[in-house]
Every structure is written in structure tokens, then in C-alpha cells.
XYZ file of C-alpha atoms in Angstrom:
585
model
C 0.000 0.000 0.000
C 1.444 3.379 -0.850
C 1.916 5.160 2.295
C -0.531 7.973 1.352
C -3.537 5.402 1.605
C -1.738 3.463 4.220
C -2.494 6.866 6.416
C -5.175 8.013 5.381
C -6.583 3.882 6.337
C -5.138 4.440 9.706
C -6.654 7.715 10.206
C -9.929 6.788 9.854
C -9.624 4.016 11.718
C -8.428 5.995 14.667
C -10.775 8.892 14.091
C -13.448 6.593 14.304
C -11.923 5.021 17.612
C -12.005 9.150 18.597
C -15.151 9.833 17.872
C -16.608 6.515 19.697
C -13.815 7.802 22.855
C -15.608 10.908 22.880
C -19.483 9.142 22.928
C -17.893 6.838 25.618
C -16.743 9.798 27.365
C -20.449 11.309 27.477
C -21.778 8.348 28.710
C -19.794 7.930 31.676
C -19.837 11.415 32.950
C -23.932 11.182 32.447
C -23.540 7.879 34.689
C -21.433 9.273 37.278
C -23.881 11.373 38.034
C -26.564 9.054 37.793
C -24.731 7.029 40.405
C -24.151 9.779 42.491
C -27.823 11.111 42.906
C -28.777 7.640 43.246
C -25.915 6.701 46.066
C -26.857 10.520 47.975
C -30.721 9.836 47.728
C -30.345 6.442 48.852
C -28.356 7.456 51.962
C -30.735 10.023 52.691
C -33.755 7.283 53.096
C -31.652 4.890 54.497
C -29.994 7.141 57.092
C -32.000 5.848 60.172
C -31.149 1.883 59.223
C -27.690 1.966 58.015
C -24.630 3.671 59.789
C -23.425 6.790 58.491
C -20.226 6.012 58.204
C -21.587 2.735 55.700
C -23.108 4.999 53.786
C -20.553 7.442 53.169
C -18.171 5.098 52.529
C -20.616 3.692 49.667
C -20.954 7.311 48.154
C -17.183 7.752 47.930
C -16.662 4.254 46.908
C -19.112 4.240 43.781
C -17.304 7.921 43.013
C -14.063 6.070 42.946
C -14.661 3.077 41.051
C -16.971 5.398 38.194
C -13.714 7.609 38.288
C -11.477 4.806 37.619
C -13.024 3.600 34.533
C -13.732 6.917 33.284
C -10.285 7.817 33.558
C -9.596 4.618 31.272
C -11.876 5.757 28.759
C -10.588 9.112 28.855
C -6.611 7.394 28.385
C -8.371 5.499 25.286
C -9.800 8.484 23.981
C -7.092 10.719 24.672
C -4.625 7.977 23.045
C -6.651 7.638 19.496
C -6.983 11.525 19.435
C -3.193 11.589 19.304
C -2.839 9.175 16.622
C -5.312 11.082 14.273
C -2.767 13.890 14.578
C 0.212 11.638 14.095
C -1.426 10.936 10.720
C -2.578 13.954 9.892
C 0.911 15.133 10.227
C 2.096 12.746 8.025
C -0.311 13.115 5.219
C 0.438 16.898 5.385
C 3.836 15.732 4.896
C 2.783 13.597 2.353
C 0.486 16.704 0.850
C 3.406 19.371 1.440
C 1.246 21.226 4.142
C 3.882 20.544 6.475
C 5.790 23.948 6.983
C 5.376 25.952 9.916
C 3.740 23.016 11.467
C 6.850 21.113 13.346
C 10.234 21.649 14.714
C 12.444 24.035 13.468
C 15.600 23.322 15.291
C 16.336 26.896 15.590
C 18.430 26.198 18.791
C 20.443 24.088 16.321
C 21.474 27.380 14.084
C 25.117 28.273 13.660
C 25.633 30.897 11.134
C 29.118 30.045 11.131
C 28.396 26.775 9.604
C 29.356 25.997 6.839
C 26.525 24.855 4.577
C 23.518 25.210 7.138
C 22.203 28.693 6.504
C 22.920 27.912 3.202
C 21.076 24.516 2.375
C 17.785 25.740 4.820
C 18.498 22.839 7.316
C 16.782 24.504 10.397
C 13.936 27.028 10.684
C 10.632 27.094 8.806
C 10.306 24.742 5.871
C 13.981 23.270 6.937
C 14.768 20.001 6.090
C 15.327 19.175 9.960
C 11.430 20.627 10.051
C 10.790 17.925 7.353
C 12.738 15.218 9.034
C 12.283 15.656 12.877
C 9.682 13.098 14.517
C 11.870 12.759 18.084
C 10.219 13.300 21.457
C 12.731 13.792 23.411
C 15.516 16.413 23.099
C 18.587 13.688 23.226
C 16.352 12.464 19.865
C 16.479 16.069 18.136
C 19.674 17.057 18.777
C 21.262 13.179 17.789
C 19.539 14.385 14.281
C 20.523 17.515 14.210
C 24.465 16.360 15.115
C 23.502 14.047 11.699
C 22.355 16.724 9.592
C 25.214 19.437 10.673
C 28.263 16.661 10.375
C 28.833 13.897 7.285
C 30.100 10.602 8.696
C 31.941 8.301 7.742
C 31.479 5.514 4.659
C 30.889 2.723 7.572
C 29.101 4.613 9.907
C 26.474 5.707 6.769
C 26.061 2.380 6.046
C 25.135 1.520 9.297
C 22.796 3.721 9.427
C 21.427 3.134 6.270
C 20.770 -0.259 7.053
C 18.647 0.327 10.456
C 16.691 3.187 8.259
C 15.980 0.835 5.322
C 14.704 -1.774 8.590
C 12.375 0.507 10.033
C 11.004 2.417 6.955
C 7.975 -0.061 7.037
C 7.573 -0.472 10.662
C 4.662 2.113 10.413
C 3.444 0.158 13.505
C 6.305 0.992 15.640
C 6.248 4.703 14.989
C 2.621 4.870 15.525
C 3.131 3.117 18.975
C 5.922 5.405 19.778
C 3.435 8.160 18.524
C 0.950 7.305 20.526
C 3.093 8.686 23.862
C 3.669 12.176 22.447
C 1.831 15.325 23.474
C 2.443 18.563 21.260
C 4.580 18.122 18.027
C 6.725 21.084 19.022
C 7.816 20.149 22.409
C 9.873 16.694 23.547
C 10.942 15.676 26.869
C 14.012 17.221 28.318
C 16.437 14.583 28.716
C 19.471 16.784 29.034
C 18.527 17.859 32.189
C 17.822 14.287 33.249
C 21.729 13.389 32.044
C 22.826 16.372 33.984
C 21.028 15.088 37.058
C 22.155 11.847 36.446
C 26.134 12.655 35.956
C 25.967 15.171 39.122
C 28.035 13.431 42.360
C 26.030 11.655 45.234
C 24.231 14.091 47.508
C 23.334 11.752 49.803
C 24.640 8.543 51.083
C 22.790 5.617 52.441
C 24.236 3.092 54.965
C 24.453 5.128 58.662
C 22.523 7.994 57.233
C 19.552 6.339 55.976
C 19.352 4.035 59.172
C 19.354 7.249 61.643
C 16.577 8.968 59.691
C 14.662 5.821 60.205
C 15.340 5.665 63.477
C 15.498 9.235 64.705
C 11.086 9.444 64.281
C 11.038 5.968 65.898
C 12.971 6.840 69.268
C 11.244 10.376 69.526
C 7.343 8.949 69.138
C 7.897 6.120 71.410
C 9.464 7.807 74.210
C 6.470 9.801 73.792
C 4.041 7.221 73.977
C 6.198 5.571 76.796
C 6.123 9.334 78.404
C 10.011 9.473 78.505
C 9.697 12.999 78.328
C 13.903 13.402 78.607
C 14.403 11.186 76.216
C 11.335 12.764 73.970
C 13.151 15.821 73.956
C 16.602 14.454 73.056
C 14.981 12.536 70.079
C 13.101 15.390 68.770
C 16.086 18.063 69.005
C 18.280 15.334 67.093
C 15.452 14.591 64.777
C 15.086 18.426 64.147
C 18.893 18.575 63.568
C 18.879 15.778 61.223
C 15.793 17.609 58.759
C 18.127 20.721 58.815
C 21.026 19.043 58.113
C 20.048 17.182 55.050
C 17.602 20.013 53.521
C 19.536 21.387 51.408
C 20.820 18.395 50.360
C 17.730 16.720 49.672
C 17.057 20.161 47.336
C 20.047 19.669 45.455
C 18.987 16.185 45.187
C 15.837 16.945 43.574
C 16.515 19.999 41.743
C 16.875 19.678 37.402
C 15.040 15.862 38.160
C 12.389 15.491 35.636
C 9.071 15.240 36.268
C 7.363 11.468 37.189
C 5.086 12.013 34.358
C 7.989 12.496 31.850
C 10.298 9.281 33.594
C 7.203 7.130 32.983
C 6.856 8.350 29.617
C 10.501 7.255 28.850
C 10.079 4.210 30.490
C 7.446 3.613 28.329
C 9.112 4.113 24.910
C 11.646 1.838 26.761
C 9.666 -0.770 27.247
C 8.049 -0.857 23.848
C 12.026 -0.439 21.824
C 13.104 -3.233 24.121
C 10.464 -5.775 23.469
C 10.446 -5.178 19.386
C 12.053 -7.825 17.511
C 14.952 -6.140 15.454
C 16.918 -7.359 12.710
C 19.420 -4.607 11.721
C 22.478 -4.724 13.768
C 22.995 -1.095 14.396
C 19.335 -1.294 15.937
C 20.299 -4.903 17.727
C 23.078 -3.006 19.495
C 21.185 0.228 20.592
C 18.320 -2.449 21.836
C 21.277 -4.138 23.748
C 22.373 -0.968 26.236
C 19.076 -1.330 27.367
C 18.905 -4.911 28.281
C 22.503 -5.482 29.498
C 21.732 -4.772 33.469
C 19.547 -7.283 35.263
C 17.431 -4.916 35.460
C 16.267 -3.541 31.983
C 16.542 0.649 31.099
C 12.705 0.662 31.624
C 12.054 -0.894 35.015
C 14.808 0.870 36.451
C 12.914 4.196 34.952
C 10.139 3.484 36.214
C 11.072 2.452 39.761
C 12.339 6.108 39.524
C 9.651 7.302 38.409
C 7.648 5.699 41.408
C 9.771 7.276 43.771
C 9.841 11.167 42.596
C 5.967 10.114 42.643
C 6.552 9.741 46.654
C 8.589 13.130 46.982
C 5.992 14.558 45.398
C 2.992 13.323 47.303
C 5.215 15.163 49.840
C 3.714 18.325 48.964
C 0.171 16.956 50.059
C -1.605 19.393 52.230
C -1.792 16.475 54.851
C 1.603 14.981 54.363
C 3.465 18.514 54.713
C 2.154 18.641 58.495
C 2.451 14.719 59.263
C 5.412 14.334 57.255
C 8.264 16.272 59.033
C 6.994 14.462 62.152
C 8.612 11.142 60.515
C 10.694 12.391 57.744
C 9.261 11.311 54.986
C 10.454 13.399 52.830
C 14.229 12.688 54.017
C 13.525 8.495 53.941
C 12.325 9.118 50.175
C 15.119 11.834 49.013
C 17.309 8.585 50.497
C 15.518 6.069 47.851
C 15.962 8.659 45.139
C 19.443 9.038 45.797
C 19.905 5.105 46.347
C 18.798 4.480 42.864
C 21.073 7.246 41.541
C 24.014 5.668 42.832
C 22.707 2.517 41.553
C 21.614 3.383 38.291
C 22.811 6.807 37.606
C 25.741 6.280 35.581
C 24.057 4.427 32.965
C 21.204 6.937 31.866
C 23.370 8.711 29.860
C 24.084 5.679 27.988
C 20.518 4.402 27.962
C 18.964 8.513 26.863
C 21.742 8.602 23.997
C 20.827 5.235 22.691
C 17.166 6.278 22.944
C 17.997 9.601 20.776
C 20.301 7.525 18.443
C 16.960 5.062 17.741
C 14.598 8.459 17.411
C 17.080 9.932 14.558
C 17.076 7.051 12.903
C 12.921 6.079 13.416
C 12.814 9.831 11.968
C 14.872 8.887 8.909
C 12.776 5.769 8.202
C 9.642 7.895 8.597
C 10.901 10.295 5.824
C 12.059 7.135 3.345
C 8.740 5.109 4.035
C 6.787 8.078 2.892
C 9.097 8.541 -0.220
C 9.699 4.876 -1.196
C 10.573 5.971 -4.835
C 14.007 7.626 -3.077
C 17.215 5.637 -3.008
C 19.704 5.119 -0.538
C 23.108 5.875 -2.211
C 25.899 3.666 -3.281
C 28.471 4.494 -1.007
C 31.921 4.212 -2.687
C 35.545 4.914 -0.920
C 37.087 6.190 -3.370
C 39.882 8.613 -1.954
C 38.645 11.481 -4.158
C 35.245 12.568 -3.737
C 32.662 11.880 -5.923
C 28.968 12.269 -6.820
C 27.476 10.982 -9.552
C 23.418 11.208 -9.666
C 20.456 10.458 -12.224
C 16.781 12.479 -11.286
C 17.839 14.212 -8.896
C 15.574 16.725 -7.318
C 15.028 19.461 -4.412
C 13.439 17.609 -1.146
C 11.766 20.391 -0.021
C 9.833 21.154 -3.072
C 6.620 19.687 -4.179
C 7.272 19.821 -7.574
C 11.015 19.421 -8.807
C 12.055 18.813 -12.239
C 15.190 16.304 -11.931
C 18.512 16.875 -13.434
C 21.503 14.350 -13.505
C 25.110 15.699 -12.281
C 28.515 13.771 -12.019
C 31.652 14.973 -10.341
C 34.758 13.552 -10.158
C 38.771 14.166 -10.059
C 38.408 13.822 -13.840
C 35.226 16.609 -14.070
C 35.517 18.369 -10.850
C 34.087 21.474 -11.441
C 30.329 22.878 -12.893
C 29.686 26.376 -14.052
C 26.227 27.068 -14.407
C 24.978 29.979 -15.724
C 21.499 31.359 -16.884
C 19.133 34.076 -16.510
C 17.606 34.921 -13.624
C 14.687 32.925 -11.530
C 15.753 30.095 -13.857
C 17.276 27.552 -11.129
C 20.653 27.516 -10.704
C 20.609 28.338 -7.124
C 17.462 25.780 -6.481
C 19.844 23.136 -8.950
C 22.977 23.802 -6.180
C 20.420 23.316 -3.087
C 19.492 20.674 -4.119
C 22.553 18.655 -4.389
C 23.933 20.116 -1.092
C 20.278 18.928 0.817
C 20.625 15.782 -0.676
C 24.259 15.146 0.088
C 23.400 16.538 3.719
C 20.487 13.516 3.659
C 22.661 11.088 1.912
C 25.930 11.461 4.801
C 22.892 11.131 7.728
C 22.180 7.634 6.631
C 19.043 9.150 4.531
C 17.325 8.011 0.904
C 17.696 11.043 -1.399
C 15.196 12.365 -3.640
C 16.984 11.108 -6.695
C 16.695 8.041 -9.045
C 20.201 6.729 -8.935
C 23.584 7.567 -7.261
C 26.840 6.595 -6.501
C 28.892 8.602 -3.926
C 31.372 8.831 -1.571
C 31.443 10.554 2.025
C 31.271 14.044 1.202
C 32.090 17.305 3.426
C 30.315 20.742 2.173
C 31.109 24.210 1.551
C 28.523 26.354 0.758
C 28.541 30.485 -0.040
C 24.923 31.181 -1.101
C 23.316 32.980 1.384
C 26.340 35.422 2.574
C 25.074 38.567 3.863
C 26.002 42.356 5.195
C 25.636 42.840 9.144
C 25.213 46.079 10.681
C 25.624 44.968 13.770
C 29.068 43.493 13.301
C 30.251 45.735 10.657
C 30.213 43.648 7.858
C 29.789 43.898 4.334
C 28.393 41.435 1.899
C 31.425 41.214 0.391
C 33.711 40.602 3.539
C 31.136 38.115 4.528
C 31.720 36.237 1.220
C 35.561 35.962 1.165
C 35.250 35.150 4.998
C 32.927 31.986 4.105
C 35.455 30.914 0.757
C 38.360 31.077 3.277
C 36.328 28.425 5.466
C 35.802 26.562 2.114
C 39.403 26.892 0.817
C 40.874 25.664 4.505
C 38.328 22.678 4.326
C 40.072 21.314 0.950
C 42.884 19.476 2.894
C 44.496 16.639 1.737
C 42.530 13.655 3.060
C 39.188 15.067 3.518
C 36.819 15.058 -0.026
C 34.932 18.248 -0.295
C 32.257 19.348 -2.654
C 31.760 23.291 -2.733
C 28.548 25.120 -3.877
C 29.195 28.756 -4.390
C 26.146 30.905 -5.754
C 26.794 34.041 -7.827
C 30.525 34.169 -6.690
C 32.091 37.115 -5.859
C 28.779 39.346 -7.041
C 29.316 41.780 -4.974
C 32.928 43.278 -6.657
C 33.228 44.626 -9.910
C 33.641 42.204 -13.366
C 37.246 42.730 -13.199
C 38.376 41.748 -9.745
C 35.293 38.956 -9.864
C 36.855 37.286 -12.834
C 40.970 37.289 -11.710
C 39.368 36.320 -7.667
C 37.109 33.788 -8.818
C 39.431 32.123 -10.855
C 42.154 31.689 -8.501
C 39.552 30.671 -5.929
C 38.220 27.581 -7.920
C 41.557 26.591 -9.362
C 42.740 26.579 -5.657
C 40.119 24.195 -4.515
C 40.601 21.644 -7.616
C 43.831 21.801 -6.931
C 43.386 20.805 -3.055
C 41.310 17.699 -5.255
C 37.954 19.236 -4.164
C 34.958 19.348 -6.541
C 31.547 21.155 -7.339
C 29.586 24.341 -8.837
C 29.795 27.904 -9.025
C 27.030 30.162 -10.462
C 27.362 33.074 -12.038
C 25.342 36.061 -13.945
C 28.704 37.169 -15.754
C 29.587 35.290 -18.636
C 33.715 35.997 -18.512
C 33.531 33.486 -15.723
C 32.059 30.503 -17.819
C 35.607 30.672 -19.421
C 37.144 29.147 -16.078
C 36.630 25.462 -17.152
C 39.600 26.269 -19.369
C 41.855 27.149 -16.627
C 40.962 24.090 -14.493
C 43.264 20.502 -14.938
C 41.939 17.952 -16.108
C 38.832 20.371 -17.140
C 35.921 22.160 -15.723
C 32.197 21.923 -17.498
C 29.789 24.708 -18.842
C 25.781 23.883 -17.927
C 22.839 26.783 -17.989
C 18.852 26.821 -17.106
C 17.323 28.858 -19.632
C 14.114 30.113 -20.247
C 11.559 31.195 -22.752
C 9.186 34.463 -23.346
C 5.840 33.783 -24.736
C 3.444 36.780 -25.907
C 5.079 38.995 -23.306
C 5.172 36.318 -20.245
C 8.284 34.217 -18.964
C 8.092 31.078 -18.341
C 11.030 28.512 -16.899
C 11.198 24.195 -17.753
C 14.507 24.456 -14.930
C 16.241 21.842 -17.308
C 19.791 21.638 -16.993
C 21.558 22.062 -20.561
C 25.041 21.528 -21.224
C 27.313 24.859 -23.023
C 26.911 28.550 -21.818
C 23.446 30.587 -21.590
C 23.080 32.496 -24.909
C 20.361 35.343 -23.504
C 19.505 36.870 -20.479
C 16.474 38.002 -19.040
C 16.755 41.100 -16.435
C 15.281 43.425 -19.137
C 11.837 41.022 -19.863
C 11.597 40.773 -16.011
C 11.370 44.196 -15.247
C 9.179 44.958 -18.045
C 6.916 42.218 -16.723
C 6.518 44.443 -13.692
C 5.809 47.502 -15.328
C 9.220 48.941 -15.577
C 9.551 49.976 -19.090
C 12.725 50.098 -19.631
């Protein structure tokens, strides 16, 4: 089934299951307080045969048990309402309605990148927007470590095959689904890690055993009316709270909340009982299971105790409480599992937001099946040779072919304007960027080999720090040129190179720049406006290329096909297009 009409099954299956949730929901509220008038008038008749107390605790009985099952339907309902917008997402995916409506990954944003301004990898209608299906932030940022830094050819492979094993487990991903709240929030687990990695506060053994025995001592001298010995207890019970307040503070301060440790024990639970194949998912499964205790028990017995801390702050528990300690005894069981346990949830969170990245890669190549997962070759020069390939982001792309090599290393393209060439060099840098992530790419065949990027297309003048357009171009070339080492293969996409100098510096600058980078043995495209520059293939050993995107004027209207032709644009357009605006010039 194509995944279009595999969601679109799903969804109204589970809207269905909604809508039913919802009736359920009705129903039990109108019988709660059915049960309720019922249980109230029957105590009132029957308040001279049956004890009060009976009677009372019949009324808050029936409230409790109603409560209980309506909470269940309310979980149900709650639960299929979540999956209709888990597929509703996806089929806006599917429908490109999907900007604006997911993660950006702004946090993610270094303008000092080198290629992720450029290729629109974070912010609205990003490719991590695209892409990102985590829950938790250890998830996002694992992608968005993928996204900002190619790995290796073994490490893509890897990856590649746990993506191309989970692209049709839609049932996984809608079980995982099923635990999220809002699309554009996930759980905080780097506060959890922090927690986790922070030193013992407090220490059982002695400790523990006094704060037992401290509320013991004082309330039985009490009751024994050892009224010497009362006092003694209850000044060194006293002393005791104060002493370990502040540590039991500390001890609780950054913790998540017991909602969100039972929601990772959850996922846990469900990525620990599925049966894997792939061995990169085999061995993320396994630093869950290696303890004899598995990641999600242990979660959850955390989880159960923050749950006691908590219940702490009970109106009735914060005046009987201090009278035993109860909030000391269960600050000791939090910090007893820490010690226990602590040291691993690092391990166990960045396995977690390895197996997200990689469920959000297989989302994204189950709902483009016709996308290929590259031939990964390791050659020591780079290379990228591609047939049909086309922009992810877009809706509509027309497909192009491109091959680069140490024996064609370098593309000018040239053309008029609005006719592609920067779209054409986006998207071969967003599909390399999917490609070293472990990702299909939007293309019909290709061969490749790991691949670093240098991009200079969206350099621009800052007031702020004094720069000019310009400066801010040369800056990003001398990141690109220091890149090309020996050793690493680099594939550079520079748009309208050095536009913002005059013909006569562009030309002599422009050619030393890309004769310097096939030298270094890097490869890839510049785009230019001025024609002088197409004559730079000459200068380039063994030999550079000359493409161009054209277009065509029609009974006063432009229009573009965004074909990629081989030789050097013949026309230009600047004068049509500002006639078509009403600029007759």
C-alpha cells in the first residue's frame, strides 16, 4: 500500500476510535452522576437503618470506582486523538502542508556553519522541520548532530541499514506516537543526564538508618512518656531535617518530572520488546537490556519514587510528614537508585535519541519509497554521480543528472535569472546533507562517496558586526578553501561568486579561488550572472564543465522548464523581467 492510503486507512480508523472515545466519554460522565444522585438519595432514606459512616463510605466508593473507569476511557480516547494527529501530520507531509507546522531546530542554528544557513536545514520549511519526529531532546539534537556533520562511509552504512529496517515499521512509529503530546515540544532529557552525571548528595548506609530511626525513638518515648528522652529525640530529629535540607534540594533539583520518567520508560519498554533485525538497531536495543534490570524498570522504579517526593507536597503529608521524615527516607531512595543506576542513563537517553534519529529517517524514506539510498563508494577522491535528482523540499522538482569527479571536478552554471541555478545547487547540497545522515535522497540513482560541504549562497552584510556582503563572502570561501585538505573530499557550492565586486576583480578572484580548490582535489559548482567566468573550465586541470537553465518568453510572459543544458546561456532576461513588472525600460 502506498503510504498515502496506508495513512489516510489508519486515520480513519483511529478517528473513528475518537469519535466513539468521545461518545464513551459522554456516557460515563452522564452515569457518574446518575450514580451519584442515586448513592446521595439512597443514603438520605436509608440514614436511620444503616450507619453513616456505611453509607458514606458507599458514596465515595461508587465515586471512585466510576472515576477509575472513566479515567480509562478518557486514556483510550485521549490515546486515538493523538494518533489522528500523528497521521494527519504525516499526510500533510505527504500533501506538502507541512511547513510551519513542526520543529524548526532553531536552537540548532550556527551561522558560522558551513553549509547550514545555506542549504535551509533549520527554521521554517527546513529540512530538519521535514525530518524531525523525536520526542525527546537527546532524539532532536542526535539528528541535528547528523544533519550538521557527514560521517563516515561505515558509519552511513550503518545507518542506512537500520533506516531501510524501520522504513515499514509504520506500527512501531505509531506506537511510539501514541506517547507524544504537542509536536513542538519533547521531553528534556538533558537535564535528566545532567542530574544523572551530578556526584552523590546523599549517602545511604548510617545515614539512611538514623533517619529511620530518629522518628522511631522520639514517638515512642512519647508514647512511653520518657519525656527526657522525647526531647533528646526530637532536638536530634530536628537537627537531622536541617542538616540534610539542602541536600535533599540539590537532590531533587533539574530531576524530571514522574510524568515524563514514565513516559521514557514507556518508549523503553516498547524499543526493548520489538524484535529487530538490523544490527545497528540490535546493538542500541542491547544498552538497554545489558543490566539485570532492563533501562525501563529501572525508569520506572524512579519514576515511582519522585511520585513519593511529590505526594510530599500533600496538604496532609506537609504537616504529618516532618513528624517522621518522609520526605528525608524518600530523598534517600531517590538518591539510592542514583548511585545505583545513575551512571548508565546517559548511555541508555543517547541510545534512545540515536533510535529516534534514525525512526525519523525511516519515517521520511517510508513516505518517499521511490528515493534511493546511495551507493556508497571509498574512493579517496570525492565523488557524486546522480540520475533524477531533485530538491526535497519542493513539491514539484524537475530532476537533473550531475557527475563529479577528479576527472570533471568542477560545474559552471549559468542562466538568466529565476531560472534555477541556485534551487539546482540546493538541491545537491540537501541531498548530500540527507545522503551522509544515513538518509534516501530524492533522486533516481547515485553513486557517492562521504562528502564534506562548503557552501557560499546565502552570505550577507551585518550592521551589527560591521560587515559587508562582500567581507562576509571571502570570509565563508576562506572556510571553504581551509576545508580542501588533503585527506578530507569536499564538494563546494558557491552561488553568484564574488557578485558583490566589480567584473574585473570577480573574474581574476574567482578564478584563482576555484583553481585553488581543484587543486586541493575538491569538486563542485559555481554560479554566475557574468559570462567571462564561464571561461574558467579552461583554466581548471583535467577540465571544468559549462551547464545553464534557460528560459523562454511567450506573448510577453516568462516562463522557466529548470532543465539543466550543457554549453553557456546564450540570452539573459533582467530586461523582460522588469518589463513584466511595469518597468519599461
Amino acid at each position: 500500500m502506498e503510504p498515502a492510503q496506508e495513512y489516510e486507512a489508519r486515520l480513519a480508523w483511529w478517528r473513528q476510535a475518537a469519535e466513539e472515545g468521545e461518545r464513551a466519554h459522554r456516557r460515563a460522565g452522564n452515569w457518574r452522576l446518575l450514580l451519584a444522585a442515586a448513592l446521595i438519595t439512597m443514603a438520605a432514606l436509608l440514614r436511620n437503618i444503616v450507619p453513616v459512616g456505611f453509607l458514606l463510605a458507599a458514596i465515595f466508593a461508587g465515586i471512585f470506582l466510576t472515576g477509575f473507569f472513566h479515567d480509562r476511557v478518557l486514556r483510550r480516547r485521549d490515546t486515538a486523538r493523538r494518533l489522528v494527529a500523528f497521521y494527519v501530520r504525516g499526510l500533510d507531509r505527504l500533501g506538502h502542508h507541512w511547513m510551519g507546522k513542526g520543529t524548526q531546530g532553531a536552537e540548532f542554528l550556527a551561522k558560522e556553519h558551513p553549509y547550514a544557513v545555506d542549504l535551509d536545514i533549520f527554521g521554517a520549511g527546513s529540512l530538519f522541520e521535514l525530518l524531525n519526529t523525536a520526542q525527546t531532546q537527546a532524539g532532536s539534537t542526535r539528528l541535528a548532530q547528523w544533519l550538521l556533520t557527514g560521517a563516515e562511509r561505515g558509519e552511513i552504512v550503518a545507518r542506512q541499514g537500520a533506516v531501510d529496517a524501520m522504513r515499514s515499521n509504520v506500527d512501531l512509529r505509531e506506537d511510539l506516537a501514541v506517547r507524544a503530546g504537542d509536536p513542538r515540544e519533547h521531553i528534556h532529557t538533558g537535564a535528566l543526564m545532567s542530574w544523572a552525571a551530578r556526584p552523590a548528595r546523599l549517602t545511604g548506609g548510617f545515614a539512611r538508618a538514623a533517619g529511620f530511626c530518629f522518628p522511631l525513638l522520639t514517638w515512642l518515648s512519647l508514647a512511653f512518656r520518657d519525656f527526657p528522652l522525647f526531647a533528646a529525640a526530637l532536638i536530634a530529629q530536628c537537627g537531622f531535617a536541617y542538616f540534610y535540607q539542602r541536600k535533599n534540594k540539590a537532590l531533587v533539583s533539574g530531576m524530571l518530572p514522574s510524568g515524563e520518567l514514565r513516559w521514557l520508560a514507556d518508549v523503553l519498554m516498547r524499543l526493548e520488546r520489538e524484535n529487530f533485525e538490523a544490527p545497528r538497531l540490535l546493538e542500541l536495543q542491547a544498552k538497554w537490556k545489558r543490566d539485570e534490570i532492563a533501562a525501563s524498570a529501572s525508569l520506572r522504579q524512579l519514576a515511582g519514587r519522585v511520585e513519593w517526593m511529590d505526594s510530599c507536597n500533600n496538604e496532609l503529608l506537609q504537616m504529618l510528614g516532618p513528624a517522621v521524615l518522609l520526605k528525608t527516607q524518600f530523598s534517600f531512595s531517590v538518591a539510592a537508585w542514583h548511585s545505583r543506576h545513575g551512571a548508565r542513563i546517559g548511555e541508555w537517553l543517547e541510545a534512545l535519541g540515536e533510535m529516534e534519529a534514525l525512526s525519523s529517517l525511516a519515517g521520511y524514506a517510508c513516505e518517499h519509497p521511490e528515493d534511493v539510498f546511495p551507493k556508497l563508494g571509498d574512493s579517496a577522491s570525492p565523488i557524486i554521480d546522480a540520475q533524477g535528482l531533485a530538491h526535497p523540499l519542493l513539491a514539484v522538482a524537475v530532476r537533473n543528472d550531475i557527475a563529479l569527479d577528479a576527472s570533471r571536478p568542477l560545474h559552471v552554471i549559468s542562466g538568466s535569472n529565476m531560472s534555477g541555478k541556485s534551487t539546482w545547487m540546493r538541491a545537491i547540497g540537501v541531498n548530500i546533507v540527507l545522503a551522509m545522515a544515513g538518509a534516501p535522497v530524492r533522486a533516481r540513482a547515485c553513486q557517492m562517496t562521504a562528502l564534506r560541504i562548503g557552501a557560499s549562497m546565502r552570505t550577507v552584510d551585518s550592521l551589527q558586526e560591521g560587515v559587508s556582503r562582500f567581507y562576509a563572502e571571502i570570509k565563508r570561501l576562506k572556510q571553504i578553501v581551509q576545508m580542501a585538505v588533503p585527506g578530507e573530499r569536499v564538494v563546494f557550492l558557491i552561488d553568484e561568486v564574488f557578485g558583490g565586486t566589480n567584473s574585473h576583480d570577480r573574474l581574476i578572484g574567482a578564478a584563482f579561488v576555484v583553481k585553488l580548490l581543484v587543486s586541493r582535489g575538491a569538486v563542485g559548482l559555481i554560479t554566475t550572472h557574468d559570462l567571462a567566468l564561464t571561461r574558467v573550465v579552461d583554466e581548471v586541470r583535467p577540465h571544468g564543465e559549462n551547464f545553464h537553465f534557460e528560459d523562454q518568453l511567450a506573448e510577453g510572459k516568462l516562463s522557466f522548464d529548470y532543465r539543466l543544458r550543457e554549453g553557456v546561456v546564450q540570452k539573459s532576461n533582467a530586461l523582460d523581467l522588469m518589463r513584466s513588472i511595469g518597468l519599461d525600460v
